[in-house]
Short mmCIF file of C-alpha atoms in Angstrom, two decimals:
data_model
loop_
_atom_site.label_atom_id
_atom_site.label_comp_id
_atom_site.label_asym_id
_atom_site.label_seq_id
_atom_site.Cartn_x
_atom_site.Cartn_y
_atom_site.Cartn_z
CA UNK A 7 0.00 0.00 0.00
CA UNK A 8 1.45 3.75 -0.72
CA UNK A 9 1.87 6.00 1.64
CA UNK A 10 1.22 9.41 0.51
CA UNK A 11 1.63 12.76 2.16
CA UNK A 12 -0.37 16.13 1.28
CA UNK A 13 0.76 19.73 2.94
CA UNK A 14 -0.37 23.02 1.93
CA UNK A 15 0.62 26.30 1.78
CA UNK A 16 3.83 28.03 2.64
CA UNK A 17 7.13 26.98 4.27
CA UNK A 18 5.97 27.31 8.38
CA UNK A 19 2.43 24.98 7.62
CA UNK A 20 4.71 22.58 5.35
CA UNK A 21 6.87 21.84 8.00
CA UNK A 22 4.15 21.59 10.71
CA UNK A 23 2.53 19.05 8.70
CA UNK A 24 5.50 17.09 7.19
CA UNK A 25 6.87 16.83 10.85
CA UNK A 26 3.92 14.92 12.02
CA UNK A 27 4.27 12.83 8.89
CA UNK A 28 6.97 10.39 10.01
CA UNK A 29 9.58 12.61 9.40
CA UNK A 30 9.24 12.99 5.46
CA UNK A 31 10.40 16.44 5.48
CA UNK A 32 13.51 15.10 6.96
CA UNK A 33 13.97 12.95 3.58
CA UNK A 34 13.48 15.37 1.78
CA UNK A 35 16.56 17.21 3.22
CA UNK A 36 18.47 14.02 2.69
CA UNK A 37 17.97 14.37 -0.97
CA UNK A 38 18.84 17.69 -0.95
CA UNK A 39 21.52 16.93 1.05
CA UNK A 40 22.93 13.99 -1.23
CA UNK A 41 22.49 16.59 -4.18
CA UNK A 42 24.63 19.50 -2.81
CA UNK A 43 27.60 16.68 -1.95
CA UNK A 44 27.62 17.01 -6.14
CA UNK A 45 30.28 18.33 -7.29
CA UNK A 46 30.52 17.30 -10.22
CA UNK A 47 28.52 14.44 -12.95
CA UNK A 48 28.49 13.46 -16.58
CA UNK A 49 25.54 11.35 -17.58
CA UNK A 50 23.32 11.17 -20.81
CA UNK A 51 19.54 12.69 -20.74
CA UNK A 52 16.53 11.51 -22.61
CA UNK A 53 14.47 14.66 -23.11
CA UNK A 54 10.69 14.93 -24.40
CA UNK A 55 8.62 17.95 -24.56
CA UNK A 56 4.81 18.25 -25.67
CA UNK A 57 1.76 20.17 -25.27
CA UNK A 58 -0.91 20.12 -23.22
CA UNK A 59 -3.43 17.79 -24.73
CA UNK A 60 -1.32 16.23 -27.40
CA UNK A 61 0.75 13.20 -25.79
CA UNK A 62 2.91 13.50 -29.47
CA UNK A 63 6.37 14.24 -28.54
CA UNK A 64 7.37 17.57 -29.89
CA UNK A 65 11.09 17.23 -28.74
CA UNK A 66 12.63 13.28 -28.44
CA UNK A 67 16.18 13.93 -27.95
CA UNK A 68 19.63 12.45 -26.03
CA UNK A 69 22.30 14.78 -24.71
CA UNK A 70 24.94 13.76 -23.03
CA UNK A 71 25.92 16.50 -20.37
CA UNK A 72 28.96 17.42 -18.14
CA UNK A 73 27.83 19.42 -15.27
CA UNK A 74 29.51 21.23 -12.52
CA UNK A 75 28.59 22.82 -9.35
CA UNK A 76 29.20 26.18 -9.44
CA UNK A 77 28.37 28.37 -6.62
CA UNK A 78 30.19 31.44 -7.27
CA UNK A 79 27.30 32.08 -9.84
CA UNK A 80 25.11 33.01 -8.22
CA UNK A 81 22.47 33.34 -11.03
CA UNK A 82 22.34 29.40 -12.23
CA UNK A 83 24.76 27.62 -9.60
CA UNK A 84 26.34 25.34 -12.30
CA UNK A 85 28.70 25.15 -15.02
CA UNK A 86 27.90 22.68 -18.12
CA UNK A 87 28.86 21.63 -21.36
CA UNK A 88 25.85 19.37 -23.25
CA UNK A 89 26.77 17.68 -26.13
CA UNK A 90 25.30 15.24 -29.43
CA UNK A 91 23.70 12.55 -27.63
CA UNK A 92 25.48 10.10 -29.98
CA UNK A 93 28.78 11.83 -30.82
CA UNK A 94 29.30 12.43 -27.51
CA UNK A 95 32.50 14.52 -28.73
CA UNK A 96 30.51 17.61 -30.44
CA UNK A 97 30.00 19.75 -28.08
CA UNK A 98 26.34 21.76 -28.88
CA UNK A 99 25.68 24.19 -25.75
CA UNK A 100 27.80 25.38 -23.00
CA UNK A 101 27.75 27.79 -20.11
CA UNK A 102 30.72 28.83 -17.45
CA UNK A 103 29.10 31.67 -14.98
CA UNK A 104 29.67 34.39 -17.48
CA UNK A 105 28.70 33.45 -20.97
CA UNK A 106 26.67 30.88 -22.81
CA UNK A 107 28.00 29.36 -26.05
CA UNK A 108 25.74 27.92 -29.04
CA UNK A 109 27.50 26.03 -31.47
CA UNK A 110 26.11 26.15 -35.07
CA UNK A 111 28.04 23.21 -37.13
CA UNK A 112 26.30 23.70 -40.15
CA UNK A 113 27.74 26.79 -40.69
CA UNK A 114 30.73 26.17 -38.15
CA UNK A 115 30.08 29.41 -35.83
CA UNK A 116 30.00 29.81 -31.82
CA UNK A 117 27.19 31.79 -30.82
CA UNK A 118 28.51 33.64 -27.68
CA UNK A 119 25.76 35.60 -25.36
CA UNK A 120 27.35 37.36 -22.73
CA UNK A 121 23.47 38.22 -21.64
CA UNK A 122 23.36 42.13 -22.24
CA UNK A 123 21.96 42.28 -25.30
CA UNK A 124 18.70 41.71 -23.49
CA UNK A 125 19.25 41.86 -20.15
CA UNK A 126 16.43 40.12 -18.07
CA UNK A 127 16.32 39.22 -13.88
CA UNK A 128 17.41 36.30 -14.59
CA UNK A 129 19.36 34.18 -17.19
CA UNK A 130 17.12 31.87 -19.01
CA UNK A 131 19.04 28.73 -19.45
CA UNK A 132 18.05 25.35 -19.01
CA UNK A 133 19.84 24.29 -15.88
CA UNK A 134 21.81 20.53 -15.83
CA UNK A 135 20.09 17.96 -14.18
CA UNK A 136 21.13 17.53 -10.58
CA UNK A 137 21.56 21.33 -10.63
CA UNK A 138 17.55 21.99 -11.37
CA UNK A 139 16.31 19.41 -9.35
CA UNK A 140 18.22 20.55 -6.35
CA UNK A 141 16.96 23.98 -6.70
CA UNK A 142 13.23 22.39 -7.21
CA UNK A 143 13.62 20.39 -3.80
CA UNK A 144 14.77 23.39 -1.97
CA UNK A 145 11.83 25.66 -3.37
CA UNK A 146 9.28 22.87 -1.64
CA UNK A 147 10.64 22.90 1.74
CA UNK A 148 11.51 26.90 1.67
CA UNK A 149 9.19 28.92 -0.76
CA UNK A 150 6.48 31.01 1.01
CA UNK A 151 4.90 30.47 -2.22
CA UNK A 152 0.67 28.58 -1.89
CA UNK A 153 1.68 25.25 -2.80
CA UNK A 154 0.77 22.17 -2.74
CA UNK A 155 3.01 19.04 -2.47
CA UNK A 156 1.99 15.05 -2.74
CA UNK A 157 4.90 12.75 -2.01
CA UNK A 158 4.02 9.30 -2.80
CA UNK A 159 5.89 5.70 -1.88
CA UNK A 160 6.15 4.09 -5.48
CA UNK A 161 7.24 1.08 -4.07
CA UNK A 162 11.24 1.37 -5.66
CA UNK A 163 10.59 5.36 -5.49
CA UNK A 164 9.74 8.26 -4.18
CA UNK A 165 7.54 10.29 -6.37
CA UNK A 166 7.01 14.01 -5.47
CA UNK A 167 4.29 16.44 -7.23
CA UNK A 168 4.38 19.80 -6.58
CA UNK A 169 1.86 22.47 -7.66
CA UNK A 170 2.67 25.76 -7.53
CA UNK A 171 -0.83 28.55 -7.31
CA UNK A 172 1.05 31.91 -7.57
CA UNK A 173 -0.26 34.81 -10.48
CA UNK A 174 2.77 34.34 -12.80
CA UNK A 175 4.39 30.92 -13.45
CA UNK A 176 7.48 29.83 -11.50
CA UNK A 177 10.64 28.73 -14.19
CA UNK A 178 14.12 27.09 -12.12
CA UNK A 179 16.41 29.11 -14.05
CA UNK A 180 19.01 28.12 -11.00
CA UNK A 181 17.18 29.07 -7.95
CA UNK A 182 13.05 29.65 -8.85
CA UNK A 183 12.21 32.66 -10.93
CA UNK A 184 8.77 34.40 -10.77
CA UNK A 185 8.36 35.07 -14.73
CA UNK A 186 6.99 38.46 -15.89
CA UNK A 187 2.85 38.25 -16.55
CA UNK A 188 3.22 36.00 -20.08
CA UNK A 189 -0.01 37.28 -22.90
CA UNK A 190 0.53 34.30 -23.76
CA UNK A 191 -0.20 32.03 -20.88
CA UNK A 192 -3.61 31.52 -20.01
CA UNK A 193 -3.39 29.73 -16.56
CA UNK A 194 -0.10 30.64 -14.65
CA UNK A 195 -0.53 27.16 -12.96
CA UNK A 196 2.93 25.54 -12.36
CA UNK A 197 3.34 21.82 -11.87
CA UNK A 198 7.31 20.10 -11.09
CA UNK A 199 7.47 16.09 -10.40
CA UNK A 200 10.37 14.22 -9.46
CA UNK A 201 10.90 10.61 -9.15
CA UNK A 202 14.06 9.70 -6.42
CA UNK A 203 15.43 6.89 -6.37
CA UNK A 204 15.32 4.62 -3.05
CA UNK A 205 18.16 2.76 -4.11
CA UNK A 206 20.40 5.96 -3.68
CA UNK A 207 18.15 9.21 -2.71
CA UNK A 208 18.79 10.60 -5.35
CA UNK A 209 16.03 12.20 -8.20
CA UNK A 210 16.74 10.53 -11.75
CA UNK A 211 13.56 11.44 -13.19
CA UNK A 212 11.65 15.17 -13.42
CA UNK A 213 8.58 16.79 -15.24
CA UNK A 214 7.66 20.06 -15.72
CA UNK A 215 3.92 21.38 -16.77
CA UNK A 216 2.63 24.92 -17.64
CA UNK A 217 -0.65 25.46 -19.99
CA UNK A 218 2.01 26.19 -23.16
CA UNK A 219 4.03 23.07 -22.75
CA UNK A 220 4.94 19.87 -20.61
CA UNK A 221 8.62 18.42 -20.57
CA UNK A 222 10.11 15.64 -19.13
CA UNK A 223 14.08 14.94 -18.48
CA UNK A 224 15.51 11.18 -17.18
CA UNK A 225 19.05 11.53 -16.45
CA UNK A 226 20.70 7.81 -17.17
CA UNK A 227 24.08 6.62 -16.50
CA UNK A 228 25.30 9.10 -14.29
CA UNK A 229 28.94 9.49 -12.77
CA UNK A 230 29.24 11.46 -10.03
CA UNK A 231 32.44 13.79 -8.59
CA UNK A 232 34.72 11.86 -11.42
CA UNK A 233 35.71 14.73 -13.39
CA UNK A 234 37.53 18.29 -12.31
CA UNK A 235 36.58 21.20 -12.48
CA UNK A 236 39.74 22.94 -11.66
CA UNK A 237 40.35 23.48 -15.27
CA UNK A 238 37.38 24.16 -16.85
CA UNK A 239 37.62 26.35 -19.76
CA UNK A 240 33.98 26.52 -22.05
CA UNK A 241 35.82 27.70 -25.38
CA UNK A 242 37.94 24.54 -25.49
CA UNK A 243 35.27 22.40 -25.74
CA UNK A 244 34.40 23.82 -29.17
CA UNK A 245 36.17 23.72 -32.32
CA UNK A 246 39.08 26.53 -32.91
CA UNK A 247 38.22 27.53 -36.23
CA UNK A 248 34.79 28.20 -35.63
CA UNK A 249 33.68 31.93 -36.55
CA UNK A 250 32.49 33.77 -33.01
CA UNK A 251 29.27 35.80 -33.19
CA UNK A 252 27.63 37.92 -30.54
CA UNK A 253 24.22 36.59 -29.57
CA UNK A 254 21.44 37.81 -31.60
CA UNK A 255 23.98 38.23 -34.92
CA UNK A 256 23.26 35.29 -36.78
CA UNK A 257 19.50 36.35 -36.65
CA UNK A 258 19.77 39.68 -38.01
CA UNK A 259 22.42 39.16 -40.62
CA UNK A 260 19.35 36.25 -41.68
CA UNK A 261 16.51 38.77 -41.47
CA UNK A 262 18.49 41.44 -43.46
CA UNK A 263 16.92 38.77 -46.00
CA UNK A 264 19.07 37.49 -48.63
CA UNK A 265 15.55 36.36 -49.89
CA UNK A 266 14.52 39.90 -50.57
CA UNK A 267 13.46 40.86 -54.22
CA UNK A 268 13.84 37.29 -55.29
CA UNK A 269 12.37 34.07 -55.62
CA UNK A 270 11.11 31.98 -53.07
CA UNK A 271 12.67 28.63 -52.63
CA UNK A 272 10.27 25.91 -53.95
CA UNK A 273 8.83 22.69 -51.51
CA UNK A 274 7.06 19.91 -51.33
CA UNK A 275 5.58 19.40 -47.63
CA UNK A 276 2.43 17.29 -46.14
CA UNK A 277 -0.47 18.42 -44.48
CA UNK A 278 -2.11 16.74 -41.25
CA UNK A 279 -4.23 14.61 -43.17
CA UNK A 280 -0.62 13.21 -45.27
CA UNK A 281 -1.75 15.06 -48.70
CA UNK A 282 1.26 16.39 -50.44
CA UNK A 283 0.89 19.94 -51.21
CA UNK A 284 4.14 22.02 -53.38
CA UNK A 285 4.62 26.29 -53.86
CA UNK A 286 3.82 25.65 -57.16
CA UNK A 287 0.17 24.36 -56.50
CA UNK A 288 -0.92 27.55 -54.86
CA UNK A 289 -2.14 29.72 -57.21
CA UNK A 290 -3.05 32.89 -55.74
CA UNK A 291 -2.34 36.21 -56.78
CA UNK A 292 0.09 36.63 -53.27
CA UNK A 293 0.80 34.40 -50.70
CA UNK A 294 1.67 34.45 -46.80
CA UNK A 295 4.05 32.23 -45.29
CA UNK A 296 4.05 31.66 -41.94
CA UNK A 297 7.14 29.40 -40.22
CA UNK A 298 5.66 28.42 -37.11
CA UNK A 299 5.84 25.84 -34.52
CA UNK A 300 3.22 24.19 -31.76
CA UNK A 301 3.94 25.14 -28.32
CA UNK A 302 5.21 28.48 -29.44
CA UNK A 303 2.87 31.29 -28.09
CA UNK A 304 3.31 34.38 -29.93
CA UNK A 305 2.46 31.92 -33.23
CA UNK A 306 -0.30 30.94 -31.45
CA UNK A 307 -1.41 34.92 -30.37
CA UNK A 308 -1.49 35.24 -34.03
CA UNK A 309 -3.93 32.63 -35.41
CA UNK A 310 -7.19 34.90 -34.64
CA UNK A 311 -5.45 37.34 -36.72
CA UNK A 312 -3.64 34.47 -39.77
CA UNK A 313 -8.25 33.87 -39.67
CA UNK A 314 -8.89 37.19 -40.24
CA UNK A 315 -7.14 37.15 -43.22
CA UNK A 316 -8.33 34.31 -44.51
CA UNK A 317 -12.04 35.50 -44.28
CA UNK A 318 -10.89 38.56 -45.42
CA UNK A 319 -8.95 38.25 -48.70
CA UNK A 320 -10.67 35.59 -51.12
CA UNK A 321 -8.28 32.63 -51.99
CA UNK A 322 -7.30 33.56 -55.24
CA UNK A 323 -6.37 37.31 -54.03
CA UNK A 324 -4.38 35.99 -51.04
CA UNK A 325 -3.03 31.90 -50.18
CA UNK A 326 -2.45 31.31 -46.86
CA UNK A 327 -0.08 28.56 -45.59
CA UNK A 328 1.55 27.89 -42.20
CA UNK A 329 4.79 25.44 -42.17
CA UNK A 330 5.06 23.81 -38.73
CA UNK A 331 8.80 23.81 -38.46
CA UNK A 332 9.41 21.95 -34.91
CA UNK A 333 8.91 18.24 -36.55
CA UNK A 334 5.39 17.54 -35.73
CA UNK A 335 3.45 14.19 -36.70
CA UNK A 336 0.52 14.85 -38.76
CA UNK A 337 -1.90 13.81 -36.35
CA UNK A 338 -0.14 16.39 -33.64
CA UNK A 339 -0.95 18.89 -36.61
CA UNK A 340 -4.68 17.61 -36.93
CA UNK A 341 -5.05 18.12 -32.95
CA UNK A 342 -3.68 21.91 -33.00
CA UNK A 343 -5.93 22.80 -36.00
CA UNK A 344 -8.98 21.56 -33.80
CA UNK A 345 -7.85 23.34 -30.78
CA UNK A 346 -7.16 26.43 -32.20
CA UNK A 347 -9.10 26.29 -34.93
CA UNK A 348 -7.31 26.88 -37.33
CA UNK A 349 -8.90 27.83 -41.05
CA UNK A 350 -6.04 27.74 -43.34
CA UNK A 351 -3.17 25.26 -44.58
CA UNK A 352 -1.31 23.82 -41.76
CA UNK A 353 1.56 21.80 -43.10
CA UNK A 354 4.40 20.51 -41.34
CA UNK A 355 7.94 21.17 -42.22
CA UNK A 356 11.37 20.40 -42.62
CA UNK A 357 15.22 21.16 -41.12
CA UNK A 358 15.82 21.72 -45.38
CA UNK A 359 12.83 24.57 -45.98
CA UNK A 360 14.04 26.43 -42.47
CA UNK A 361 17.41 26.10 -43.99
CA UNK A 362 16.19 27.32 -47.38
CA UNK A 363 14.16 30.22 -45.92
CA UNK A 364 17.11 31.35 -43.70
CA UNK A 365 14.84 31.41 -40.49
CA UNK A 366 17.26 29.28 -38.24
CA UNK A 367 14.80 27.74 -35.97
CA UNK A 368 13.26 31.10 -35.04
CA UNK A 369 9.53 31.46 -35.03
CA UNK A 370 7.78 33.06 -35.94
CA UNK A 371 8.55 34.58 -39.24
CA UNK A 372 6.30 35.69 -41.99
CA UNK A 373 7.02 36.02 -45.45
CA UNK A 374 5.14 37.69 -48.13
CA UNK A 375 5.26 36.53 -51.83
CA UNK A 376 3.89 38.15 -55.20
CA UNK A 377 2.05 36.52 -57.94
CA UNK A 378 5.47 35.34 -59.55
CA UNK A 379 6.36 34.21 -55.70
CA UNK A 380 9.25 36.92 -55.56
CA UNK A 381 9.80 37.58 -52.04
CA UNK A 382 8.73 41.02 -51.27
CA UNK A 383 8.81 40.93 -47.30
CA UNK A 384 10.01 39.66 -44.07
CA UNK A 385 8.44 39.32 -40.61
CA UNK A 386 10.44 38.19 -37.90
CA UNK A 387 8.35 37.94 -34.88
CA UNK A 388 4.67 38.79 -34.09
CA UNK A 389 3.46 41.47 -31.89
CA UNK A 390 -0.59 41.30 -32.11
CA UNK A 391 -1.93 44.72 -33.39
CA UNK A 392 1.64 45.93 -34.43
CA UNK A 393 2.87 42.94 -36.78
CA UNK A 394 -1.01 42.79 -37.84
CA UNK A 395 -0.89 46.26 -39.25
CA UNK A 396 2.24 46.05 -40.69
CA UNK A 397 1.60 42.84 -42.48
CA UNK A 398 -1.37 43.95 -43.82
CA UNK A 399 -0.55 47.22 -45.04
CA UNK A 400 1.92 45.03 -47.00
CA UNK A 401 -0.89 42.51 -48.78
CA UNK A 402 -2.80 45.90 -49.66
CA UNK A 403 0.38 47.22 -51.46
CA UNK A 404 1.23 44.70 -53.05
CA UNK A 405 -2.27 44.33 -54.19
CA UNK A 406 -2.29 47.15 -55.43
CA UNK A 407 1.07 47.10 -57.46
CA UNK A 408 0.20 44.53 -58.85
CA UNK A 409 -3.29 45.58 -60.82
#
């Protein structure tokens, strides 16, 4: 039979309850205990990431991550290096206490943000492992915060759930972050679960849930305090001849378009329902792009107005097509039309077209084609009532250039 623990509320009523709960709150500090004896760890992670509603994965990924404790930061806590999950010698992300570095292979450059280019409270990196789920352990037994915490005997685990009711959601950039009130969120609702291990007190497992987006993170294989950090330098784990760009570079070097004033590259792409659908079989007289991805929520702030247009502009005057660019199934496509619903061409997309379009990832970004599908703008972002108007002022013009 489980035995399963409840408390309420802030740190003084947690610890009045957990007391009188055979001593669970003194477990707890165990684990935190065993976690702060970390020094040091390399393991591999299995990472997942979805949204609410849609049990599709929308990131299945392996890292493999060196992480060090770090506390003269006192932003994050750690030091890390992730790398390929399979060539466990390519080096992909990396931060040291001052910078972050974001290797782009393709084009062999080292994306260096020394964060004041847009300088925020906090630093918003995903923190290693044994690094966030310390900080996450130490929030439950010291927040004042209205939570709510369920600890559960799973028999070879313990398995803790922790709901967090504040008014703006709560991110473990390092130590927990209150994040600025998000447009974008609808219920500021944040949910952490960990699963320890019996067998060595230690958490090996952790979720995370917000109305955007769940993800989930199982750290495998670790090795603990074998590796130095005496020496760590984050540049050496990187190639030498790599090019080194200031954060934020890359993206407006790509959105000075090199597109511009010429013709759009041509694809062949799938929508939810697997019919194959090419450029070339849109015939309108212009046609919006939209590279966009589920889970995002600026694209998703601007479907009401992507529906507007579409009820708006007939479909010979104006084609409307959005390219989900994050690697969604088709059904995971079908299931975010209904949601949101959606009333134009939803197709899902490719690492080649985001390559071809120059967009990098980023979402999202509109672009704007003629009759002859010559690029005539870019987009790069959306800001509802601001991107709407200029975006639209740019249909009518080209409307009316081309009569």
């Amino acid at each position: 039979m489980k035995a399963r623990l409840v408390f309420i509320g802030g740190f003084l009523l947690s610890m009045m309850i957990l007391s009188a709960q055979n001593g669970q709150v003194d477990y707890l500090r165990k684990v935190l205990g065993n976690l702060e004896k970390i020094e040091s760890a390399t393991y591999f992670v299995i990472e997942q990431a979805w949204e609410p509603g849609d049990t599709t994965a929308l990131v299945n990924r392996k890292t493999f991550c060196i992480e060090y404790d770090h506390p003269g930061d006192t932003t994050i806590g750690a030091m890390f290096v992730n790398f390929d999950g399979v060539d466990t010698t390519k080096a992909v992300f990396g931060y040291d206490g001052t910078i972050r570095a974001i290797a782009y292979h393709d084009i062999k450059k080292l994306e260096i943000d020394d964060f004041t280019t847009k300088p925020l409270p906090f630093r918003p990196l995903s923190s290693p492992f044994f690094n966030y789920t310390r900080n996450i352990i130490k929030y439950a037994l010291e927040t004042p915060d209205n939570i709510t915490v369920v600890v559960e005997d799973d028999v070879t685990d313990w398995h803790i759930r922790i709901v967090i009711n504040e008014n703006e959601q709560v991110e473990f950039f390092g130590k927990a972050c209150h994040l600025p009130v998000n447009p974008y969120c609808w219920d500021p609702t944040s949910i952490y679960e960990l699963w320890v291990s019996k067998a060595n007190n230690l958490p090996y497992k952790v979720r995370r849930e917000m109305s955007t987006n769940i993800s989930m993170k199982e750290c495998l294989d670790a090795q603990l305090n074998s590796v130095s950090k005496e020496k760590f330098d984050l540049l050496s784990f990187f190639p030498k001849d790599y090019k080194i760009m200031k954060y934020g570079e890359r993206k407006n070097v790509q959105y000075a378009s090199k597109l511009l004033s010429k013709k759009a590259p041509d694809w062949t792409l799938k929508d939810a329902a697997g019919k194959v659908v090419s450029l070339s079989d849109i015939k309108s007289k212009a046609l919006l792009i939209q590279f966009t991805g589920i889970g995002c929520g600026p694209c998703r702030a601007s479907i009401p107005f992507l529906n507007k247009l579409r009820t708006e502009f007939s479909i010979d005057d104006l084609g409307l097509v959005a390219i989900e660019t994050w690697k969604r199934e088709g059904y995971a496509l079908q299931n975010y039309i209904n949601r949101c619903g959606i009333k134009y061409m939803l197709l899902g997309g490719t690492d080649e077209i985001s390559k071809e379009y120059q967009t990098g990832g980023s979402v999202p970004v509109f672009f704007l084609l003629d009759e002859k599908r010559i690029v005539r703008n870019v987009f790069d972002g959306y800001g509802e009532k601001v991107t709407d108007k200029e975006i639209l002022n740019a249909i009518n013009l080209l409307s009316l250039s081309s009569e």
